Coordinates of C-alpha atoms in Angstrom, one line a residue:
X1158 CA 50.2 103.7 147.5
X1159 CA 53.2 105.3 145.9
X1160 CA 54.6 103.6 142.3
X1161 CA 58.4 103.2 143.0
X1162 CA 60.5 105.2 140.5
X1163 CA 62.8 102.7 138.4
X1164 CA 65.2 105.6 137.6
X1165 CA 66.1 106.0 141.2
X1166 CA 66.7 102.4 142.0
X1167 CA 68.8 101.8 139.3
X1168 CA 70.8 105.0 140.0
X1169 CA 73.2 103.5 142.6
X1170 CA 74.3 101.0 139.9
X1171 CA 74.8 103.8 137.5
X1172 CA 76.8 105.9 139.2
X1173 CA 79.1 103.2 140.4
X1174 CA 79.6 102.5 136.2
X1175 CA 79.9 106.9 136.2
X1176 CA 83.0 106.2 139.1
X1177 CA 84.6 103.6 136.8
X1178 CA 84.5 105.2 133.9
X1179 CA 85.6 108.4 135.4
X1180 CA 89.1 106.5 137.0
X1181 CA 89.5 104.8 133.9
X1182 CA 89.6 108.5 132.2
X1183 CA 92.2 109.7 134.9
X1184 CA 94.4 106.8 134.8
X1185 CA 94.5 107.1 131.1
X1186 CA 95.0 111.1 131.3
X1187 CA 97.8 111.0 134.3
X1188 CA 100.1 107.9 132.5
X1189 CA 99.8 109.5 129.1
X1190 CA 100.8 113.0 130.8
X1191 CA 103.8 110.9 132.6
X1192 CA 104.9 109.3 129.2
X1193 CA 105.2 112.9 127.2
X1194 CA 107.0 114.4 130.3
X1195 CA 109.1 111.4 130.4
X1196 CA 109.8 111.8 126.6
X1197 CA 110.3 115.4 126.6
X1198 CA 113.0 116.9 123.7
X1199 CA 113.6 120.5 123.5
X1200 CA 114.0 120.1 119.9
X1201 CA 110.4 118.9 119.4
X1202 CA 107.7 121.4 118.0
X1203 CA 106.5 123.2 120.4
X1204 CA 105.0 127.2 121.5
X1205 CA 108.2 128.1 122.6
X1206 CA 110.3 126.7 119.4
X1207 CA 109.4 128.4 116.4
X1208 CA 112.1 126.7 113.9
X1209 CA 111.7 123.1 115.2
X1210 CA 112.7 120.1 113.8
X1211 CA 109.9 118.3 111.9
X1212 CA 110.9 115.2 113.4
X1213 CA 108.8 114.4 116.4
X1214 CA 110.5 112.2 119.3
X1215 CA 107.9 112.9 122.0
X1216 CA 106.6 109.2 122.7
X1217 CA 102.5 110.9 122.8
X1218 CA 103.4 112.3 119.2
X1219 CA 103.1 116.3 118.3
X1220 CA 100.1 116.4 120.8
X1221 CA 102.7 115.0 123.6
X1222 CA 105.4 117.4 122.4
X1223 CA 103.3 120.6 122.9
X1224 CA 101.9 119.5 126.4
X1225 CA 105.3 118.5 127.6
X1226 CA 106.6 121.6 126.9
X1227 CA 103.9 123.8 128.0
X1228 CA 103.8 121.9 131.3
X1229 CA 107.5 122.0 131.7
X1230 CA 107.5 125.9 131.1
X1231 CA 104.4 126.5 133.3
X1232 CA 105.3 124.4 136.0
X1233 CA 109.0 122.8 136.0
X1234 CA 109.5 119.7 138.4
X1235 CA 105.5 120.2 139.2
X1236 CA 104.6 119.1 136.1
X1237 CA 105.0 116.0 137.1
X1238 CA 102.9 116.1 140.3
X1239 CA 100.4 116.8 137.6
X1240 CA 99.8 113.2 136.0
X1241 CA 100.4 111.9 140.1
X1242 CA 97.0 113.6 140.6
X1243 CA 95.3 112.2 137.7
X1244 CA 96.6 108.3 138.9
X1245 CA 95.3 109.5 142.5
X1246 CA 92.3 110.9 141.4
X1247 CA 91.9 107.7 139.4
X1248 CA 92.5 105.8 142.6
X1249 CA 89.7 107.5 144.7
X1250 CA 87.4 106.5 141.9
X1251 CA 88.0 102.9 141.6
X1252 CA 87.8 102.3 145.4
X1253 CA 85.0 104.7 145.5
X1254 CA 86.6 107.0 148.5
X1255 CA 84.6 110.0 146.8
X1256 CA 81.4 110.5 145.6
X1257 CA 83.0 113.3 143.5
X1258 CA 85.3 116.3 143.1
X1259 CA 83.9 119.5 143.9
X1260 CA 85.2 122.2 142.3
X1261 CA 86.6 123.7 145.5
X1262 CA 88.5 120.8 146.3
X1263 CA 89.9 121.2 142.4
X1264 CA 91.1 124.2 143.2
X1265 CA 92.9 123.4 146.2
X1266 CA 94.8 121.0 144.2
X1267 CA 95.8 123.3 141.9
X1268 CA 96.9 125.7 145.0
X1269 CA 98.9 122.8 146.1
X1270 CA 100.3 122.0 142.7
X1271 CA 101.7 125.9 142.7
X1272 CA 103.0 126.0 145.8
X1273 CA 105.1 122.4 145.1
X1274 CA 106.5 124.5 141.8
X1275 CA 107.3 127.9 144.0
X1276 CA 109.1 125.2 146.9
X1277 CA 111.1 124.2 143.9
X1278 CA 111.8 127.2 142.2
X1279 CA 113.4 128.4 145.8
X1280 CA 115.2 125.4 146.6
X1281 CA 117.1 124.6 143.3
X1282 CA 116.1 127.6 141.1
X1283 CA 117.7 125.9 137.8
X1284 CA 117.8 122.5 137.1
X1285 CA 119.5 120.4 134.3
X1286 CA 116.6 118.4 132.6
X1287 CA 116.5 116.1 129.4
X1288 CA 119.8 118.0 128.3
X1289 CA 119.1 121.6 128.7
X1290 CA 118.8 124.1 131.6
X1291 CA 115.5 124.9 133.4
X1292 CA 113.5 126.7 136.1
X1293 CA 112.9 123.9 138.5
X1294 CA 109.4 125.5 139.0
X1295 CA 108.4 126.7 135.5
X1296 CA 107.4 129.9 134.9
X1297 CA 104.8 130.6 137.5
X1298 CA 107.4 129.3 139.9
X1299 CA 109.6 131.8 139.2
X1300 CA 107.4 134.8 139.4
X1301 CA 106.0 134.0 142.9
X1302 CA 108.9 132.3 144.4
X1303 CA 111.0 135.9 143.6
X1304 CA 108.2 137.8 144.9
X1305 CA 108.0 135.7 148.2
X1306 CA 111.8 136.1 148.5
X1307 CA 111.9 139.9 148.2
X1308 CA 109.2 140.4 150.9
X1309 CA 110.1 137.1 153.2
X1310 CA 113.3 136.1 152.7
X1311 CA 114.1 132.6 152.2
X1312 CA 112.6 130.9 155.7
X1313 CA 109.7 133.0 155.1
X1314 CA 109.0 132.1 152.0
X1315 CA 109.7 128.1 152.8
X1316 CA 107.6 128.0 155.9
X1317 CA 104.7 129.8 153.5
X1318 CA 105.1 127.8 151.1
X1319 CA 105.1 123.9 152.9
X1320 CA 102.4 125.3 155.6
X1321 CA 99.6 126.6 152.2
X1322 CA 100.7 123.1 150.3
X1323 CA 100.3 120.8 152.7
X1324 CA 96.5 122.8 153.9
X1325 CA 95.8 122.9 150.5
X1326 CA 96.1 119.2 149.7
X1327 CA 94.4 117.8 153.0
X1328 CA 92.2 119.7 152.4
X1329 CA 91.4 118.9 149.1
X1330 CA 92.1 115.2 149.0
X1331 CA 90.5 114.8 152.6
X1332 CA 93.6 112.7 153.1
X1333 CA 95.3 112.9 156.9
X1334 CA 99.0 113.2 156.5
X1335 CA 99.2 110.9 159.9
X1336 CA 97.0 107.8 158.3
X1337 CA 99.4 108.6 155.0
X1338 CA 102.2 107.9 157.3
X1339 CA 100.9 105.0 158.6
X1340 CA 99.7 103.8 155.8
X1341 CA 103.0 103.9 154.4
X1342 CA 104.7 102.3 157.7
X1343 CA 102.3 99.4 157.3
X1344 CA 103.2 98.9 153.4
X1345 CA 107.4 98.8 154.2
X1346 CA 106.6 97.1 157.3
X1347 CA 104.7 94.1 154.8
X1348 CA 107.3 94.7 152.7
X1349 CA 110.0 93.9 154.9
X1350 CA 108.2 90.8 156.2
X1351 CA 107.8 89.5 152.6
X1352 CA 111.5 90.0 152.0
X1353 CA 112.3 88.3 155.4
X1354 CA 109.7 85.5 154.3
X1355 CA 111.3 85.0 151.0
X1356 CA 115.1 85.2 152.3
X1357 CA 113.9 82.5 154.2
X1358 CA 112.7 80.0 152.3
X1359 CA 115.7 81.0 149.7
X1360 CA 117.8 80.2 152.6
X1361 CA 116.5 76.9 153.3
X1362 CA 116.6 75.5 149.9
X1363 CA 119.9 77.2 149.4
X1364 CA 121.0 74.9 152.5
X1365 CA 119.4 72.1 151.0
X1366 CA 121.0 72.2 147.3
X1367 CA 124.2 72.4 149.5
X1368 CA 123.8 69.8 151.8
X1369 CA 122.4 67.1 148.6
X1370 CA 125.6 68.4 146.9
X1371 CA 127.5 67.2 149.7
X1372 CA 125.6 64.1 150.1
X1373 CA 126.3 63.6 146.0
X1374 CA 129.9 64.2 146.7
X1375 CA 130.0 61.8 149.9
X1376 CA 128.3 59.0 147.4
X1377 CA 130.5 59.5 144.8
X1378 CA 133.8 59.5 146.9
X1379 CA 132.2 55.8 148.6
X1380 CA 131.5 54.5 144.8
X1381 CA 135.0 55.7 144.1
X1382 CA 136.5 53.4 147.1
X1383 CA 134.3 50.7 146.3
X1384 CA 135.4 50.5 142.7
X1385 CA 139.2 51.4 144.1
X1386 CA 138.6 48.0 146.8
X1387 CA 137.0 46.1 143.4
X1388 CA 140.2 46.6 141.7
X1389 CA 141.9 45.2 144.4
X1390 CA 143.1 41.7 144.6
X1391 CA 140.4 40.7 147.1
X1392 CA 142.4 39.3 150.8
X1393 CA 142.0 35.8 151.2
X1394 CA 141.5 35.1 154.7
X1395 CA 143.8 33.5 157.2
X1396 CA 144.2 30.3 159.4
X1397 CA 145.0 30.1 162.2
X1398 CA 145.5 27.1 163.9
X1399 CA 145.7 26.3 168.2
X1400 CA 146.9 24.2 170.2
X1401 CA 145.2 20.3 170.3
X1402 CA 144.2 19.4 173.2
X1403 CA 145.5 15.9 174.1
X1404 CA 143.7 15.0 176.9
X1405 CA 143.3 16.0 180.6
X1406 CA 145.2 16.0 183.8
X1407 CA 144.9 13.5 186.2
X1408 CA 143.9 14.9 189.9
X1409 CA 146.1 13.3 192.6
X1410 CA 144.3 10.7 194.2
X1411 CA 144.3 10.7 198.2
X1412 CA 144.0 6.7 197.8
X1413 CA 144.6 5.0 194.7
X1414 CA 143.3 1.5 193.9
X1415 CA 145.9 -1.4 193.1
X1416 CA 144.4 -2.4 190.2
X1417 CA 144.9 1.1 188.7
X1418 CA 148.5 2.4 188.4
X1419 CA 149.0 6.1 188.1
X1420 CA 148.3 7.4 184.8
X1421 CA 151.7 8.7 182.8
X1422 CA 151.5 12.6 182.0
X1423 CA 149.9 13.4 178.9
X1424 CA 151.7 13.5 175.6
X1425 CA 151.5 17.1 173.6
X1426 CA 151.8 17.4 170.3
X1427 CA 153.3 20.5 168.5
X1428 CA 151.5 23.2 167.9
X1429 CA 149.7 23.1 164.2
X1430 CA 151.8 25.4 161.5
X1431 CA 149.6 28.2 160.5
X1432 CA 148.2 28.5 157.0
X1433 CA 150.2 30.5 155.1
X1434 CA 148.6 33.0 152.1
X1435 CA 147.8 32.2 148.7
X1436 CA 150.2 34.7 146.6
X1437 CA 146.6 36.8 145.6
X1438 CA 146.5 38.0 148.7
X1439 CA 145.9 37.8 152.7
X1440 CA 143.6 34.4 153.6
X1441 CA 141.2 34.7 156.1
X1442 CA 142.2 33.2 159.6
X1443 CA 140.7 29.9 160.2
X1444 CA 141.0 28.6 164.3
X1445 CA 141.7 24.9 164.1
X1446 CA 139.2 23.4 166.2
X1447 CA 140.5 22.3 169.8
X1448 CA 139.9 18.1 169.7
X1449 CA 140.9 15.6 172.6
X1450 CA 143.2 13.1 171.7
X1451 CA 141.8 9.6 172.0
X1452 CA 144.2 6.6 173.6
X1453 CA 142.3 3.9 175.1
X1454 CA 145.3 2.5 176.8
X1455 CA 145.0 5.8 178.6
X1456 CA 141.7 5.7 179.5
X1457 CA 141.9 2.4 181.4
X1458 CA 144.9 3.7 182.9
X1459 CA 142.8 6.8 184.7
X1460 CA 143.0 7.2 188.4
X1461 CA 139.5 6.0 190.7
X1462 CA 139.7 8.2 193.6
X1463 CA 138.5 6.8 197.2
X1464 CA 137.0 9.5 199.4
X1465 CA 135.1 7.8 202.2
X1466 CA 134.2 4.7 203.2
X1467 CA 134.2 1.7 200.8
X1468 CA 132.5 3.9 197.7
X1469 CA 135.0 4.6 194.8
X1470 CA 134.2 7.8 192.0
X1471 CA 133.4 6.5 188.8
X1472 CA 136.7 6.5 186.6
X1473 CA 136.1 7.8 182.8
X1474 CA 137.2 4.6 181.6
X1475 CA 133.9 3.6 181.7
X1476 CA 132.8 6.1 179.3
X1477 CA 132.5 5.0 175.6
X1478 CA 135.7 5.9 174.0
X1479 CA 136.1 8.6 171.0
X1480 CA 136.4 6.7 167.9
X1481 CA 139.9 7.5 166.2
X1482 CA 138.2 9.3 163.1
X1483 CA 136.4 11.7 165.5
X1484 CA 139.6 12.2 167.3
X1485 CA 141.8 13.6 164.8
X1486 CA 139.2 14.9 162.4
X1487 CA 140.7 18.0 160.6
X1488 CA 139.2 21.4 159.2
X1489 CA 138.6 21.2 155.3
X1490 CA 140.8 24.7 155.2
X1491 CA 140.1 24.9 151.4
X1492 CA 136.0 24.2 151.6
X1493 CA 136.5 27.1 154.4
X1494 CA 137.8 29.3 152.1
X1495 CA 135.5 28.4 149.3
X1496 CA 132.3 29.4 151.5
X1497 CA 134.2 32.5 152.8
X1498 CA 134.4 33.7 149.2
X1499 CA 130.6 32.2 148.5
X1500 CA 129.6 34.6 151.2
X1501 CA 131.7 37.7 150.1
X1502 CA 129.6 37.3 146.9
X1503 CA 126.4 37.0 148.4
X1504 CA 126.7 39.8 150.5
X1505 CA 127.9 42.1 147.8
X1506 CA 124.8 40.9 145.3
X1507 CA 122.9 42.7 148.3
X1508 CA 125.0 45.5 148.1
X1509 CA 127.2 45.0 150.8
X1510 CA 131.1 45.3 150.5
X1511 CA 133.5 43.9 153.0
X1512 CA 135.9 40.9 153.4
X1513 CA 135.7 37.8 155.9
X1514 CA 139.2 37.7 158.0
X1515 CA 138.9 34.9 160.3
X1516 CA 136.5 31.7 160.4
X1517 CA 136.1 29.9 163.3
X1518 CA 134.8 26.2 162.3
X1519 CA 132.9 24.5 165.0
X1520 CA 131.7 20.8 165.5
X1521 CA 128.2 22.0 163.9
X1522 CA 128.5 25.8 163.8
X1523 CA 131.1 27.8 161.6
X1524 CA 131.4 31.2 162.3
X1525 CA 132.7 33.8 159.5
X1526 CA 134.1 37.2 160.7
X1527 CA 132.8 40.0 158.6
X1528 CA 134.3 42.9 158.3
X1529 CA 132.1 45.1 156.3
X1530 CA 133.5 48.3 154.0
X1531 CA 133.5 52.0 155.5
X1532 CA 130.1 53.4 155.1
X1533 CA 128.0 50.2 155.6
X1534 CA 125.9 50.4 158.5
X1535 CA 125.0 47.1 160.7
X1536 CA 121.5 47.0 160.0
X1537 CA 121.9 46.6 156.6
X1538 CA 123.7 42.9 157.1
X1539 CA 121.2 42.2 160.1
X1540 CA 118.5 42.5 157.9
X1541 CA 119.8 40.2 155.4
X1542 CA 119.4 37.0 157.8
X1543 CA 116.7 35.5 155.4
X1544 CA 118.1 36.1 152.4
X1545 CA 121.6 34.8 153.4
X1546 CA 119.7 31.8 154.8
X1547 CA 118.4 31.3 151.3
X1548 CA 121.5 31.6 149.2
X1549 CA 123.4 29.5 151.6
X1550 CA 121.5 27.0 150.4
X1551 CA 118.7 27.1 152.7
X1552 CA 120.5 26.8 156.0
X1553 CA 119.4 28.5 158.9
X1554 CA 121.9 31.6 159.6
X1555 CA 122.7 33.8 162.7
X1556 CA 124.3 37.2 162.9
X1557 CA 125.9 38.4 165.4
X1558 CA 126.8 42.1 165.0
X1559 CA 128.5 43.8 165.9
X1560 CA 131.3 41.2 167.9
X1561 CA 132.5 42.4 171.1
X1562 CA 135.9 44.3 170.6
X1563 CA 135.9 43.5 167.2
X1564 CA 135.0 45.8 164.2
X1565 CA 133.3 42.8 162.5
X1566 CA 130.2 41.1 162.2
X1567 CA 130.0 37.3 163.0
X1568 CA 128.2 35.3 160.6
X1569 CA 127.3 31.4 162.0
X1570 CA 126.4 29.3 159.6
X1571 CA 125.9 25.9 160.1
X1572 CA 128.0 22.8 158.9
X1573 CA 127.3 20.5 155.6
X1574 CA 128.7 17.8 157.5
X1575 CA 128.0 17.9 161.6
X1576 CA 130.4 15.9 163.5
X1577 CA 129.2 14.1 166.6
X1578 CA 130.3 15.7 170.2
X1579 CA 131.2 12.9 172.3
X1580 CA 130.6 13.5 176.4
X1581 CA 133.8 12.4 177.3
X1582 CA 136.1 14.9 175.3
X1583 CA 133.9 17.2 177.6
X1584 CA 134.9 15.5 181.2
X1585 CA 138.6 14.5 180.0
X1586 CA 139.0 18.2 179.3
X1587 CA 141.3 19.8 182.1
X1588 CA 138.3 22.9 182.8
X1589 CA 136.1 20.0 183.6
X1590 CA 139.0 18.2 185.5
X1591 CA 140.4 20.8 188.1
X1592 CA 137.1 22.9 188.0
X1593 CA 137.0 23.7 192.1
X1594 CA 132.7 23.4 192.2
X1595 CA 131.5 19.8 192.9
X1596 CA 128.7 21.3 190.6
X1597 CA 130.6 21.6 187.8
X1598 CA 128.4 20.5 184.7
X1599 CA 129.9 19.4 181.0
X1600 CA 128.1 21.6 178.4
X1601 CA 129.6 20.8 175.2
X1602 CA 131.9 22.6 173.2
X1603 CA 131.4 26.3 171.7
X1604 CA 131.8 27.5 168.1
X1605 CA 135.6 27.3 168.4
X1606 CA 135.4 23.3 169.4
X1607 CA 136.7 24.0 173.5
X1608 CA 134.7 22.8 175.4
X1609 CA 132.5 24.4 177.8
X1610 CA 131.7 23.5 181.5
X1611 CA 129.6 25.6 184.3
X1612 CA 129.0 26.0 187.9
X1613 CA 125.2 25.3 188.7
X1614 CA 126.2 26.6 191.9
X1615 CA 126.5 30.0 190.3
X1616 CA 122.7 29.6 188.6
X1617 CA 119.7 30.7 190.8
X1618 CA 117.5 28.4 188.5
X1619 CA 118.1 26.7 185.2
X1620 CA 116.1 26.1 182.6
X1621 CA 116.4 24.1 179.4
X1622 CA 114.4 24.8 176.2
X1623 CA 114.3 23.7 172.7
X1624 CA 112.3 22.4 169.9
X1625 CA 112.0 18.9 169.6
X1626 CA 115.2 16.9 168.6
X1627 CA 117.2 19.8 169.9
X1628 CA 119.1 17.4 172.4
X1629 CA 117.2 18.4 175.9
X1630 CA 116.9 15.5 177.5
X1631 CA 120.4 14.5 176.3
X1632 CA 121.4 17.8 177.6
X1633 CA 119.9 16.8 180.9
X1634 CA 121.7 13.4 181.1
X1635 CA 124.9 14.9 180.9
X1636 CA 124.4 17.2 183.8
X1637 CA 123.2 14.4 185.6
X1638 CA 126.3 12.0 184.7
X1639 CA 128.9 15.0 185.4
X1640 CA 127.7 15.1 189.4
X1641 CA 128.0 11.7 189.5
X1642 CA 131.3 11.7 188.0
X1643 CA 132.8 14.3 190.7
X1644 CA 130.3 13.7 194.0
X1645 CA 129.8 10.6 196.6
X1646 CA 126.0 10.3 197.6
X1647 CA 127.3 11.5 201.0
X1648 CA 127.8 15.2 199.0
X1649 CA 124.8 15.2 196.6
X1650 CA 121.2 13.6 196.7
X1651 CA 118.6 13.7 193.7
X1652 CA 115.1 14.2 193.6
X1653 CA 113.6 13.4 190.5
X1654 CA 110.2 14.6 188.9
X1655 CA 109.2 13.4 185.4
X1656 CA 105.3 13.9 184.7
X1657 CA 105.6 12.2 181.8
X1658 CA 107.5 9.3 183.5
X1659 CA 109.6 9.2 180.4
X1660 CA 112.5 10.8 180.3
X1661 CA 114.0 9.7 183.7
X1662 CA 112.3 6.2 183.8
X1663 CA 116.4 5.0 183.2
X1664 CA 117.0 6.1 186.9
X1665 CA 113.9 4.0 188.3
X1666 CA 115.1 1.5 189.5
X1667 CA 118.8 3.2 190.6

């Protein structure tokens, strides 16, 4: 069996070290030919310069100075498709294209480096380079180019020319002019989508550093309104106080009993003054709760109406009356005020700015109108339930936001001291009174102290619900009492079911 020869295995290696060193000796050759061309003085030693300057300004020193200029002679502007050889020669053997330059192929290059010089010489014939006339192709440029002109003419001599350059350097680079074209295509083509990639992205962020400039300049222009609306006396809110009510209407009676004369028309009082402003500025506008006025004389004096047969409605009379100091309680305009300001403060701890302009006190509910500073957004104050709760010394708070037809939030927060709703302010009221439904029911009162009836007729089912202690079964009793306070039995029948057998066991025995 055959020994393997180690010299020819390791002679792929070594000739890819020969291709190497080979472009590394080109590249070095064609830039240091390109930096004494580009460096070339006429007043640099030289063949042609016998009386030259001893200085040397050639940037490849007196070796630089004599090759530039013998170059330049020789070949003119094709002097410098000299060292562009050498860096694609140097090319071919780093990517290993070519085993290696035959001498054939050398010679072809040299061809093509003549004919660039004659294409030169005929197109420009002189040139101006590095301060001193030229032939544009050297010497040997020169010669031919004149002979081809005297026997050609000039389109002969250019279509000779381009046609043996261009054979001569395919054929001796083994390059195809059509793959060089799209070679090149394909690199302007990347180019271009590099550009278009990097105008992009320049784009966006250029859009971005604009719009956090204009976001900057929005938060500055807000800061400068909220320190402008800081300066500011802050508005007090205003008060604003309705009519009382005094007491209801009585209905005509079709029959009226002897022992109960007709009740005299109600007395009405003046309307309330309104709260005037404190000299710092507009108060917020507080709505004087509506209150029934309380005359027992009165009460007694209500009319009992006789429908049918021998059965009489119940008159109100017979309802406890309203104690005096529940009657003609007032609103505490300045503890109002005070919590108005307490919650301006608390709100803008948070960072919410904004001013309350009108309170609305309630038997056990206050509501605070909110009107919160351009640029706040709603959720911000929604969110803020709990922590309001908390700073309002633990009272349980409700937002409503925003109000209808308002641009304000309402704020309910409930009362240090709840008064007691008595059930017949409710029925002495005149919406209870001339309501048209003989299922009217008494509610209560709302926020703003009026109180509030409703037509069961109106409700396909009703349902109460609560936690415990929330009044339901009160709640319930008062439906109950306001049917009996406007039907016979003859017009509305009850069916009661209590499970428990605790909460109706009062009507047992009815």
């Amino acid at each position: 069996m055959a020994k393997k020869n180690p010299e020819k295995e390791n002679l792929p290696e070594s000739r890819g070290y020969l291709h190497e060193i080979l472009g590394i000796i080109a590249m070095t050759l064609g830039i240091f030919v390109l930096i004494c061309l580009y460096s070339y003085s006429p007043l640099d030693p030289s063949l042609n310069s016998a009386a030259g300057s001893k200085e040397v300004r050639n940037y490849g020193g007196l070796i630089g100075s004599y090759l530039a200029d013998l170059l330049i002679s020789g070949f003119g502007l094709g002097s410098f498709l000299i060292a562009s050889f050498l860096i694609l020669a140097a090319y071919l053997c780093f990517t290993k294209k070519r085993e290696r330059i035959r001498l054939p192929e050398a010679l072809l290059l040299v061809l093509a480096l003549v004919m660039a010089s004659v294409l030169f010489q005929l197109k420009w014939n002189t040139v101006s380079l590095f301060g001193h006339n030229t032939l544009a192709g050297g010497l040997i440029g020169a010669v031919i180019g004149e002979q081809l002109r005297r026997y050609l003419s000039d389109v002969g001599s250019y279509l000779l020319v381009i046609s043996v350059g261009l054979l001569a350097f395919i054929w001796g680079t083994k390059i195809s002019l059509v793959e060089l074209a799209e070679q090149v295509r394909l690199f302007f083509a990347g180019v271009g989508r590099k550009l278009a990639s990097l105008a992009t992205i320049y784009r966006a962020r250029w859009e971005k550093f604009l719009e956090k400039r204009r976001q900057e300049r929005e938060r500055e222009e807000k800061e400068a309104q909220v320190q402008a609306r800081a300066a500011m006396p802050a508005p007090k809110p205003k008060i604003n106080l309705p009519k009382r009510i005094d007491g209801p209407e009585p209905k005509p009676a079709e029959a009226v009993a002897p022992r109960a004369p007709e009740a005299p028309p109600p007395a009405l009082r003046p309307v309330a003054p309104p709260a005037t402003a404190a000299p710092g500025g507009a108060e917020p506008k507080i709505f004087q709760r509506a209150q029934v006025k309380n005359d027992s004389k009165k009460d007694d004096q209500l009319p009992i109406q006789k429908l049918s047969g021998d059965f009489e409605l119940p008159p109100i009379a017979l309802l406890d009356p309203v104690p005096p100091s529940a009657a003609d309680q007032t609103v505490d305009e300045e503890s109002l005020k005070a919590s108005s300001l307490l919650l301006e403060s608390k709100l803008r701890d948070y960072g919410v700015e904004g001013r309350v302009t009108e309170i609305h006190p309630g038997p056990v509910v206050t509501m605070y109108e909110f009107e919160p500073a351009a640029g706040v957004k709603v959720n911000k104050v929604t969110n803020l339930v709990d922590d309001l709760s908390l700073s309002m010394g633990g009272r349980p708070v409700r937002i409503v936001a925003p109000l209808p037809g308002k641009p304000a939030i309402g704020i309910e927060i409930p009362n240090h001291e709840r008064e007691t709703v008595y059930y017949k302010e409710i029925v002495a009221d005149a919406r209870f009174q001339k309501a048209e439904s003989k299922l009217t029911l008494a509610l209560g009162k709302n926020i703003e102290g009026i109180p509030v009836v409703a037509d069961l007729a109106k409700m396909p089912h009703l349902l109460v619900a609560g936690a415990t202690g929330a009044g339901k079964s009160v709640g319930l009793n008062s439906f109950i009492l306001s049917l009996l306070l406007r039907n016979t039995p003859e017009d509305v029948r009850f069916i009661f079911i209590d499970p428990k057998m605790l909460e109706l066991s009062i009507y047992a025995n009815i």
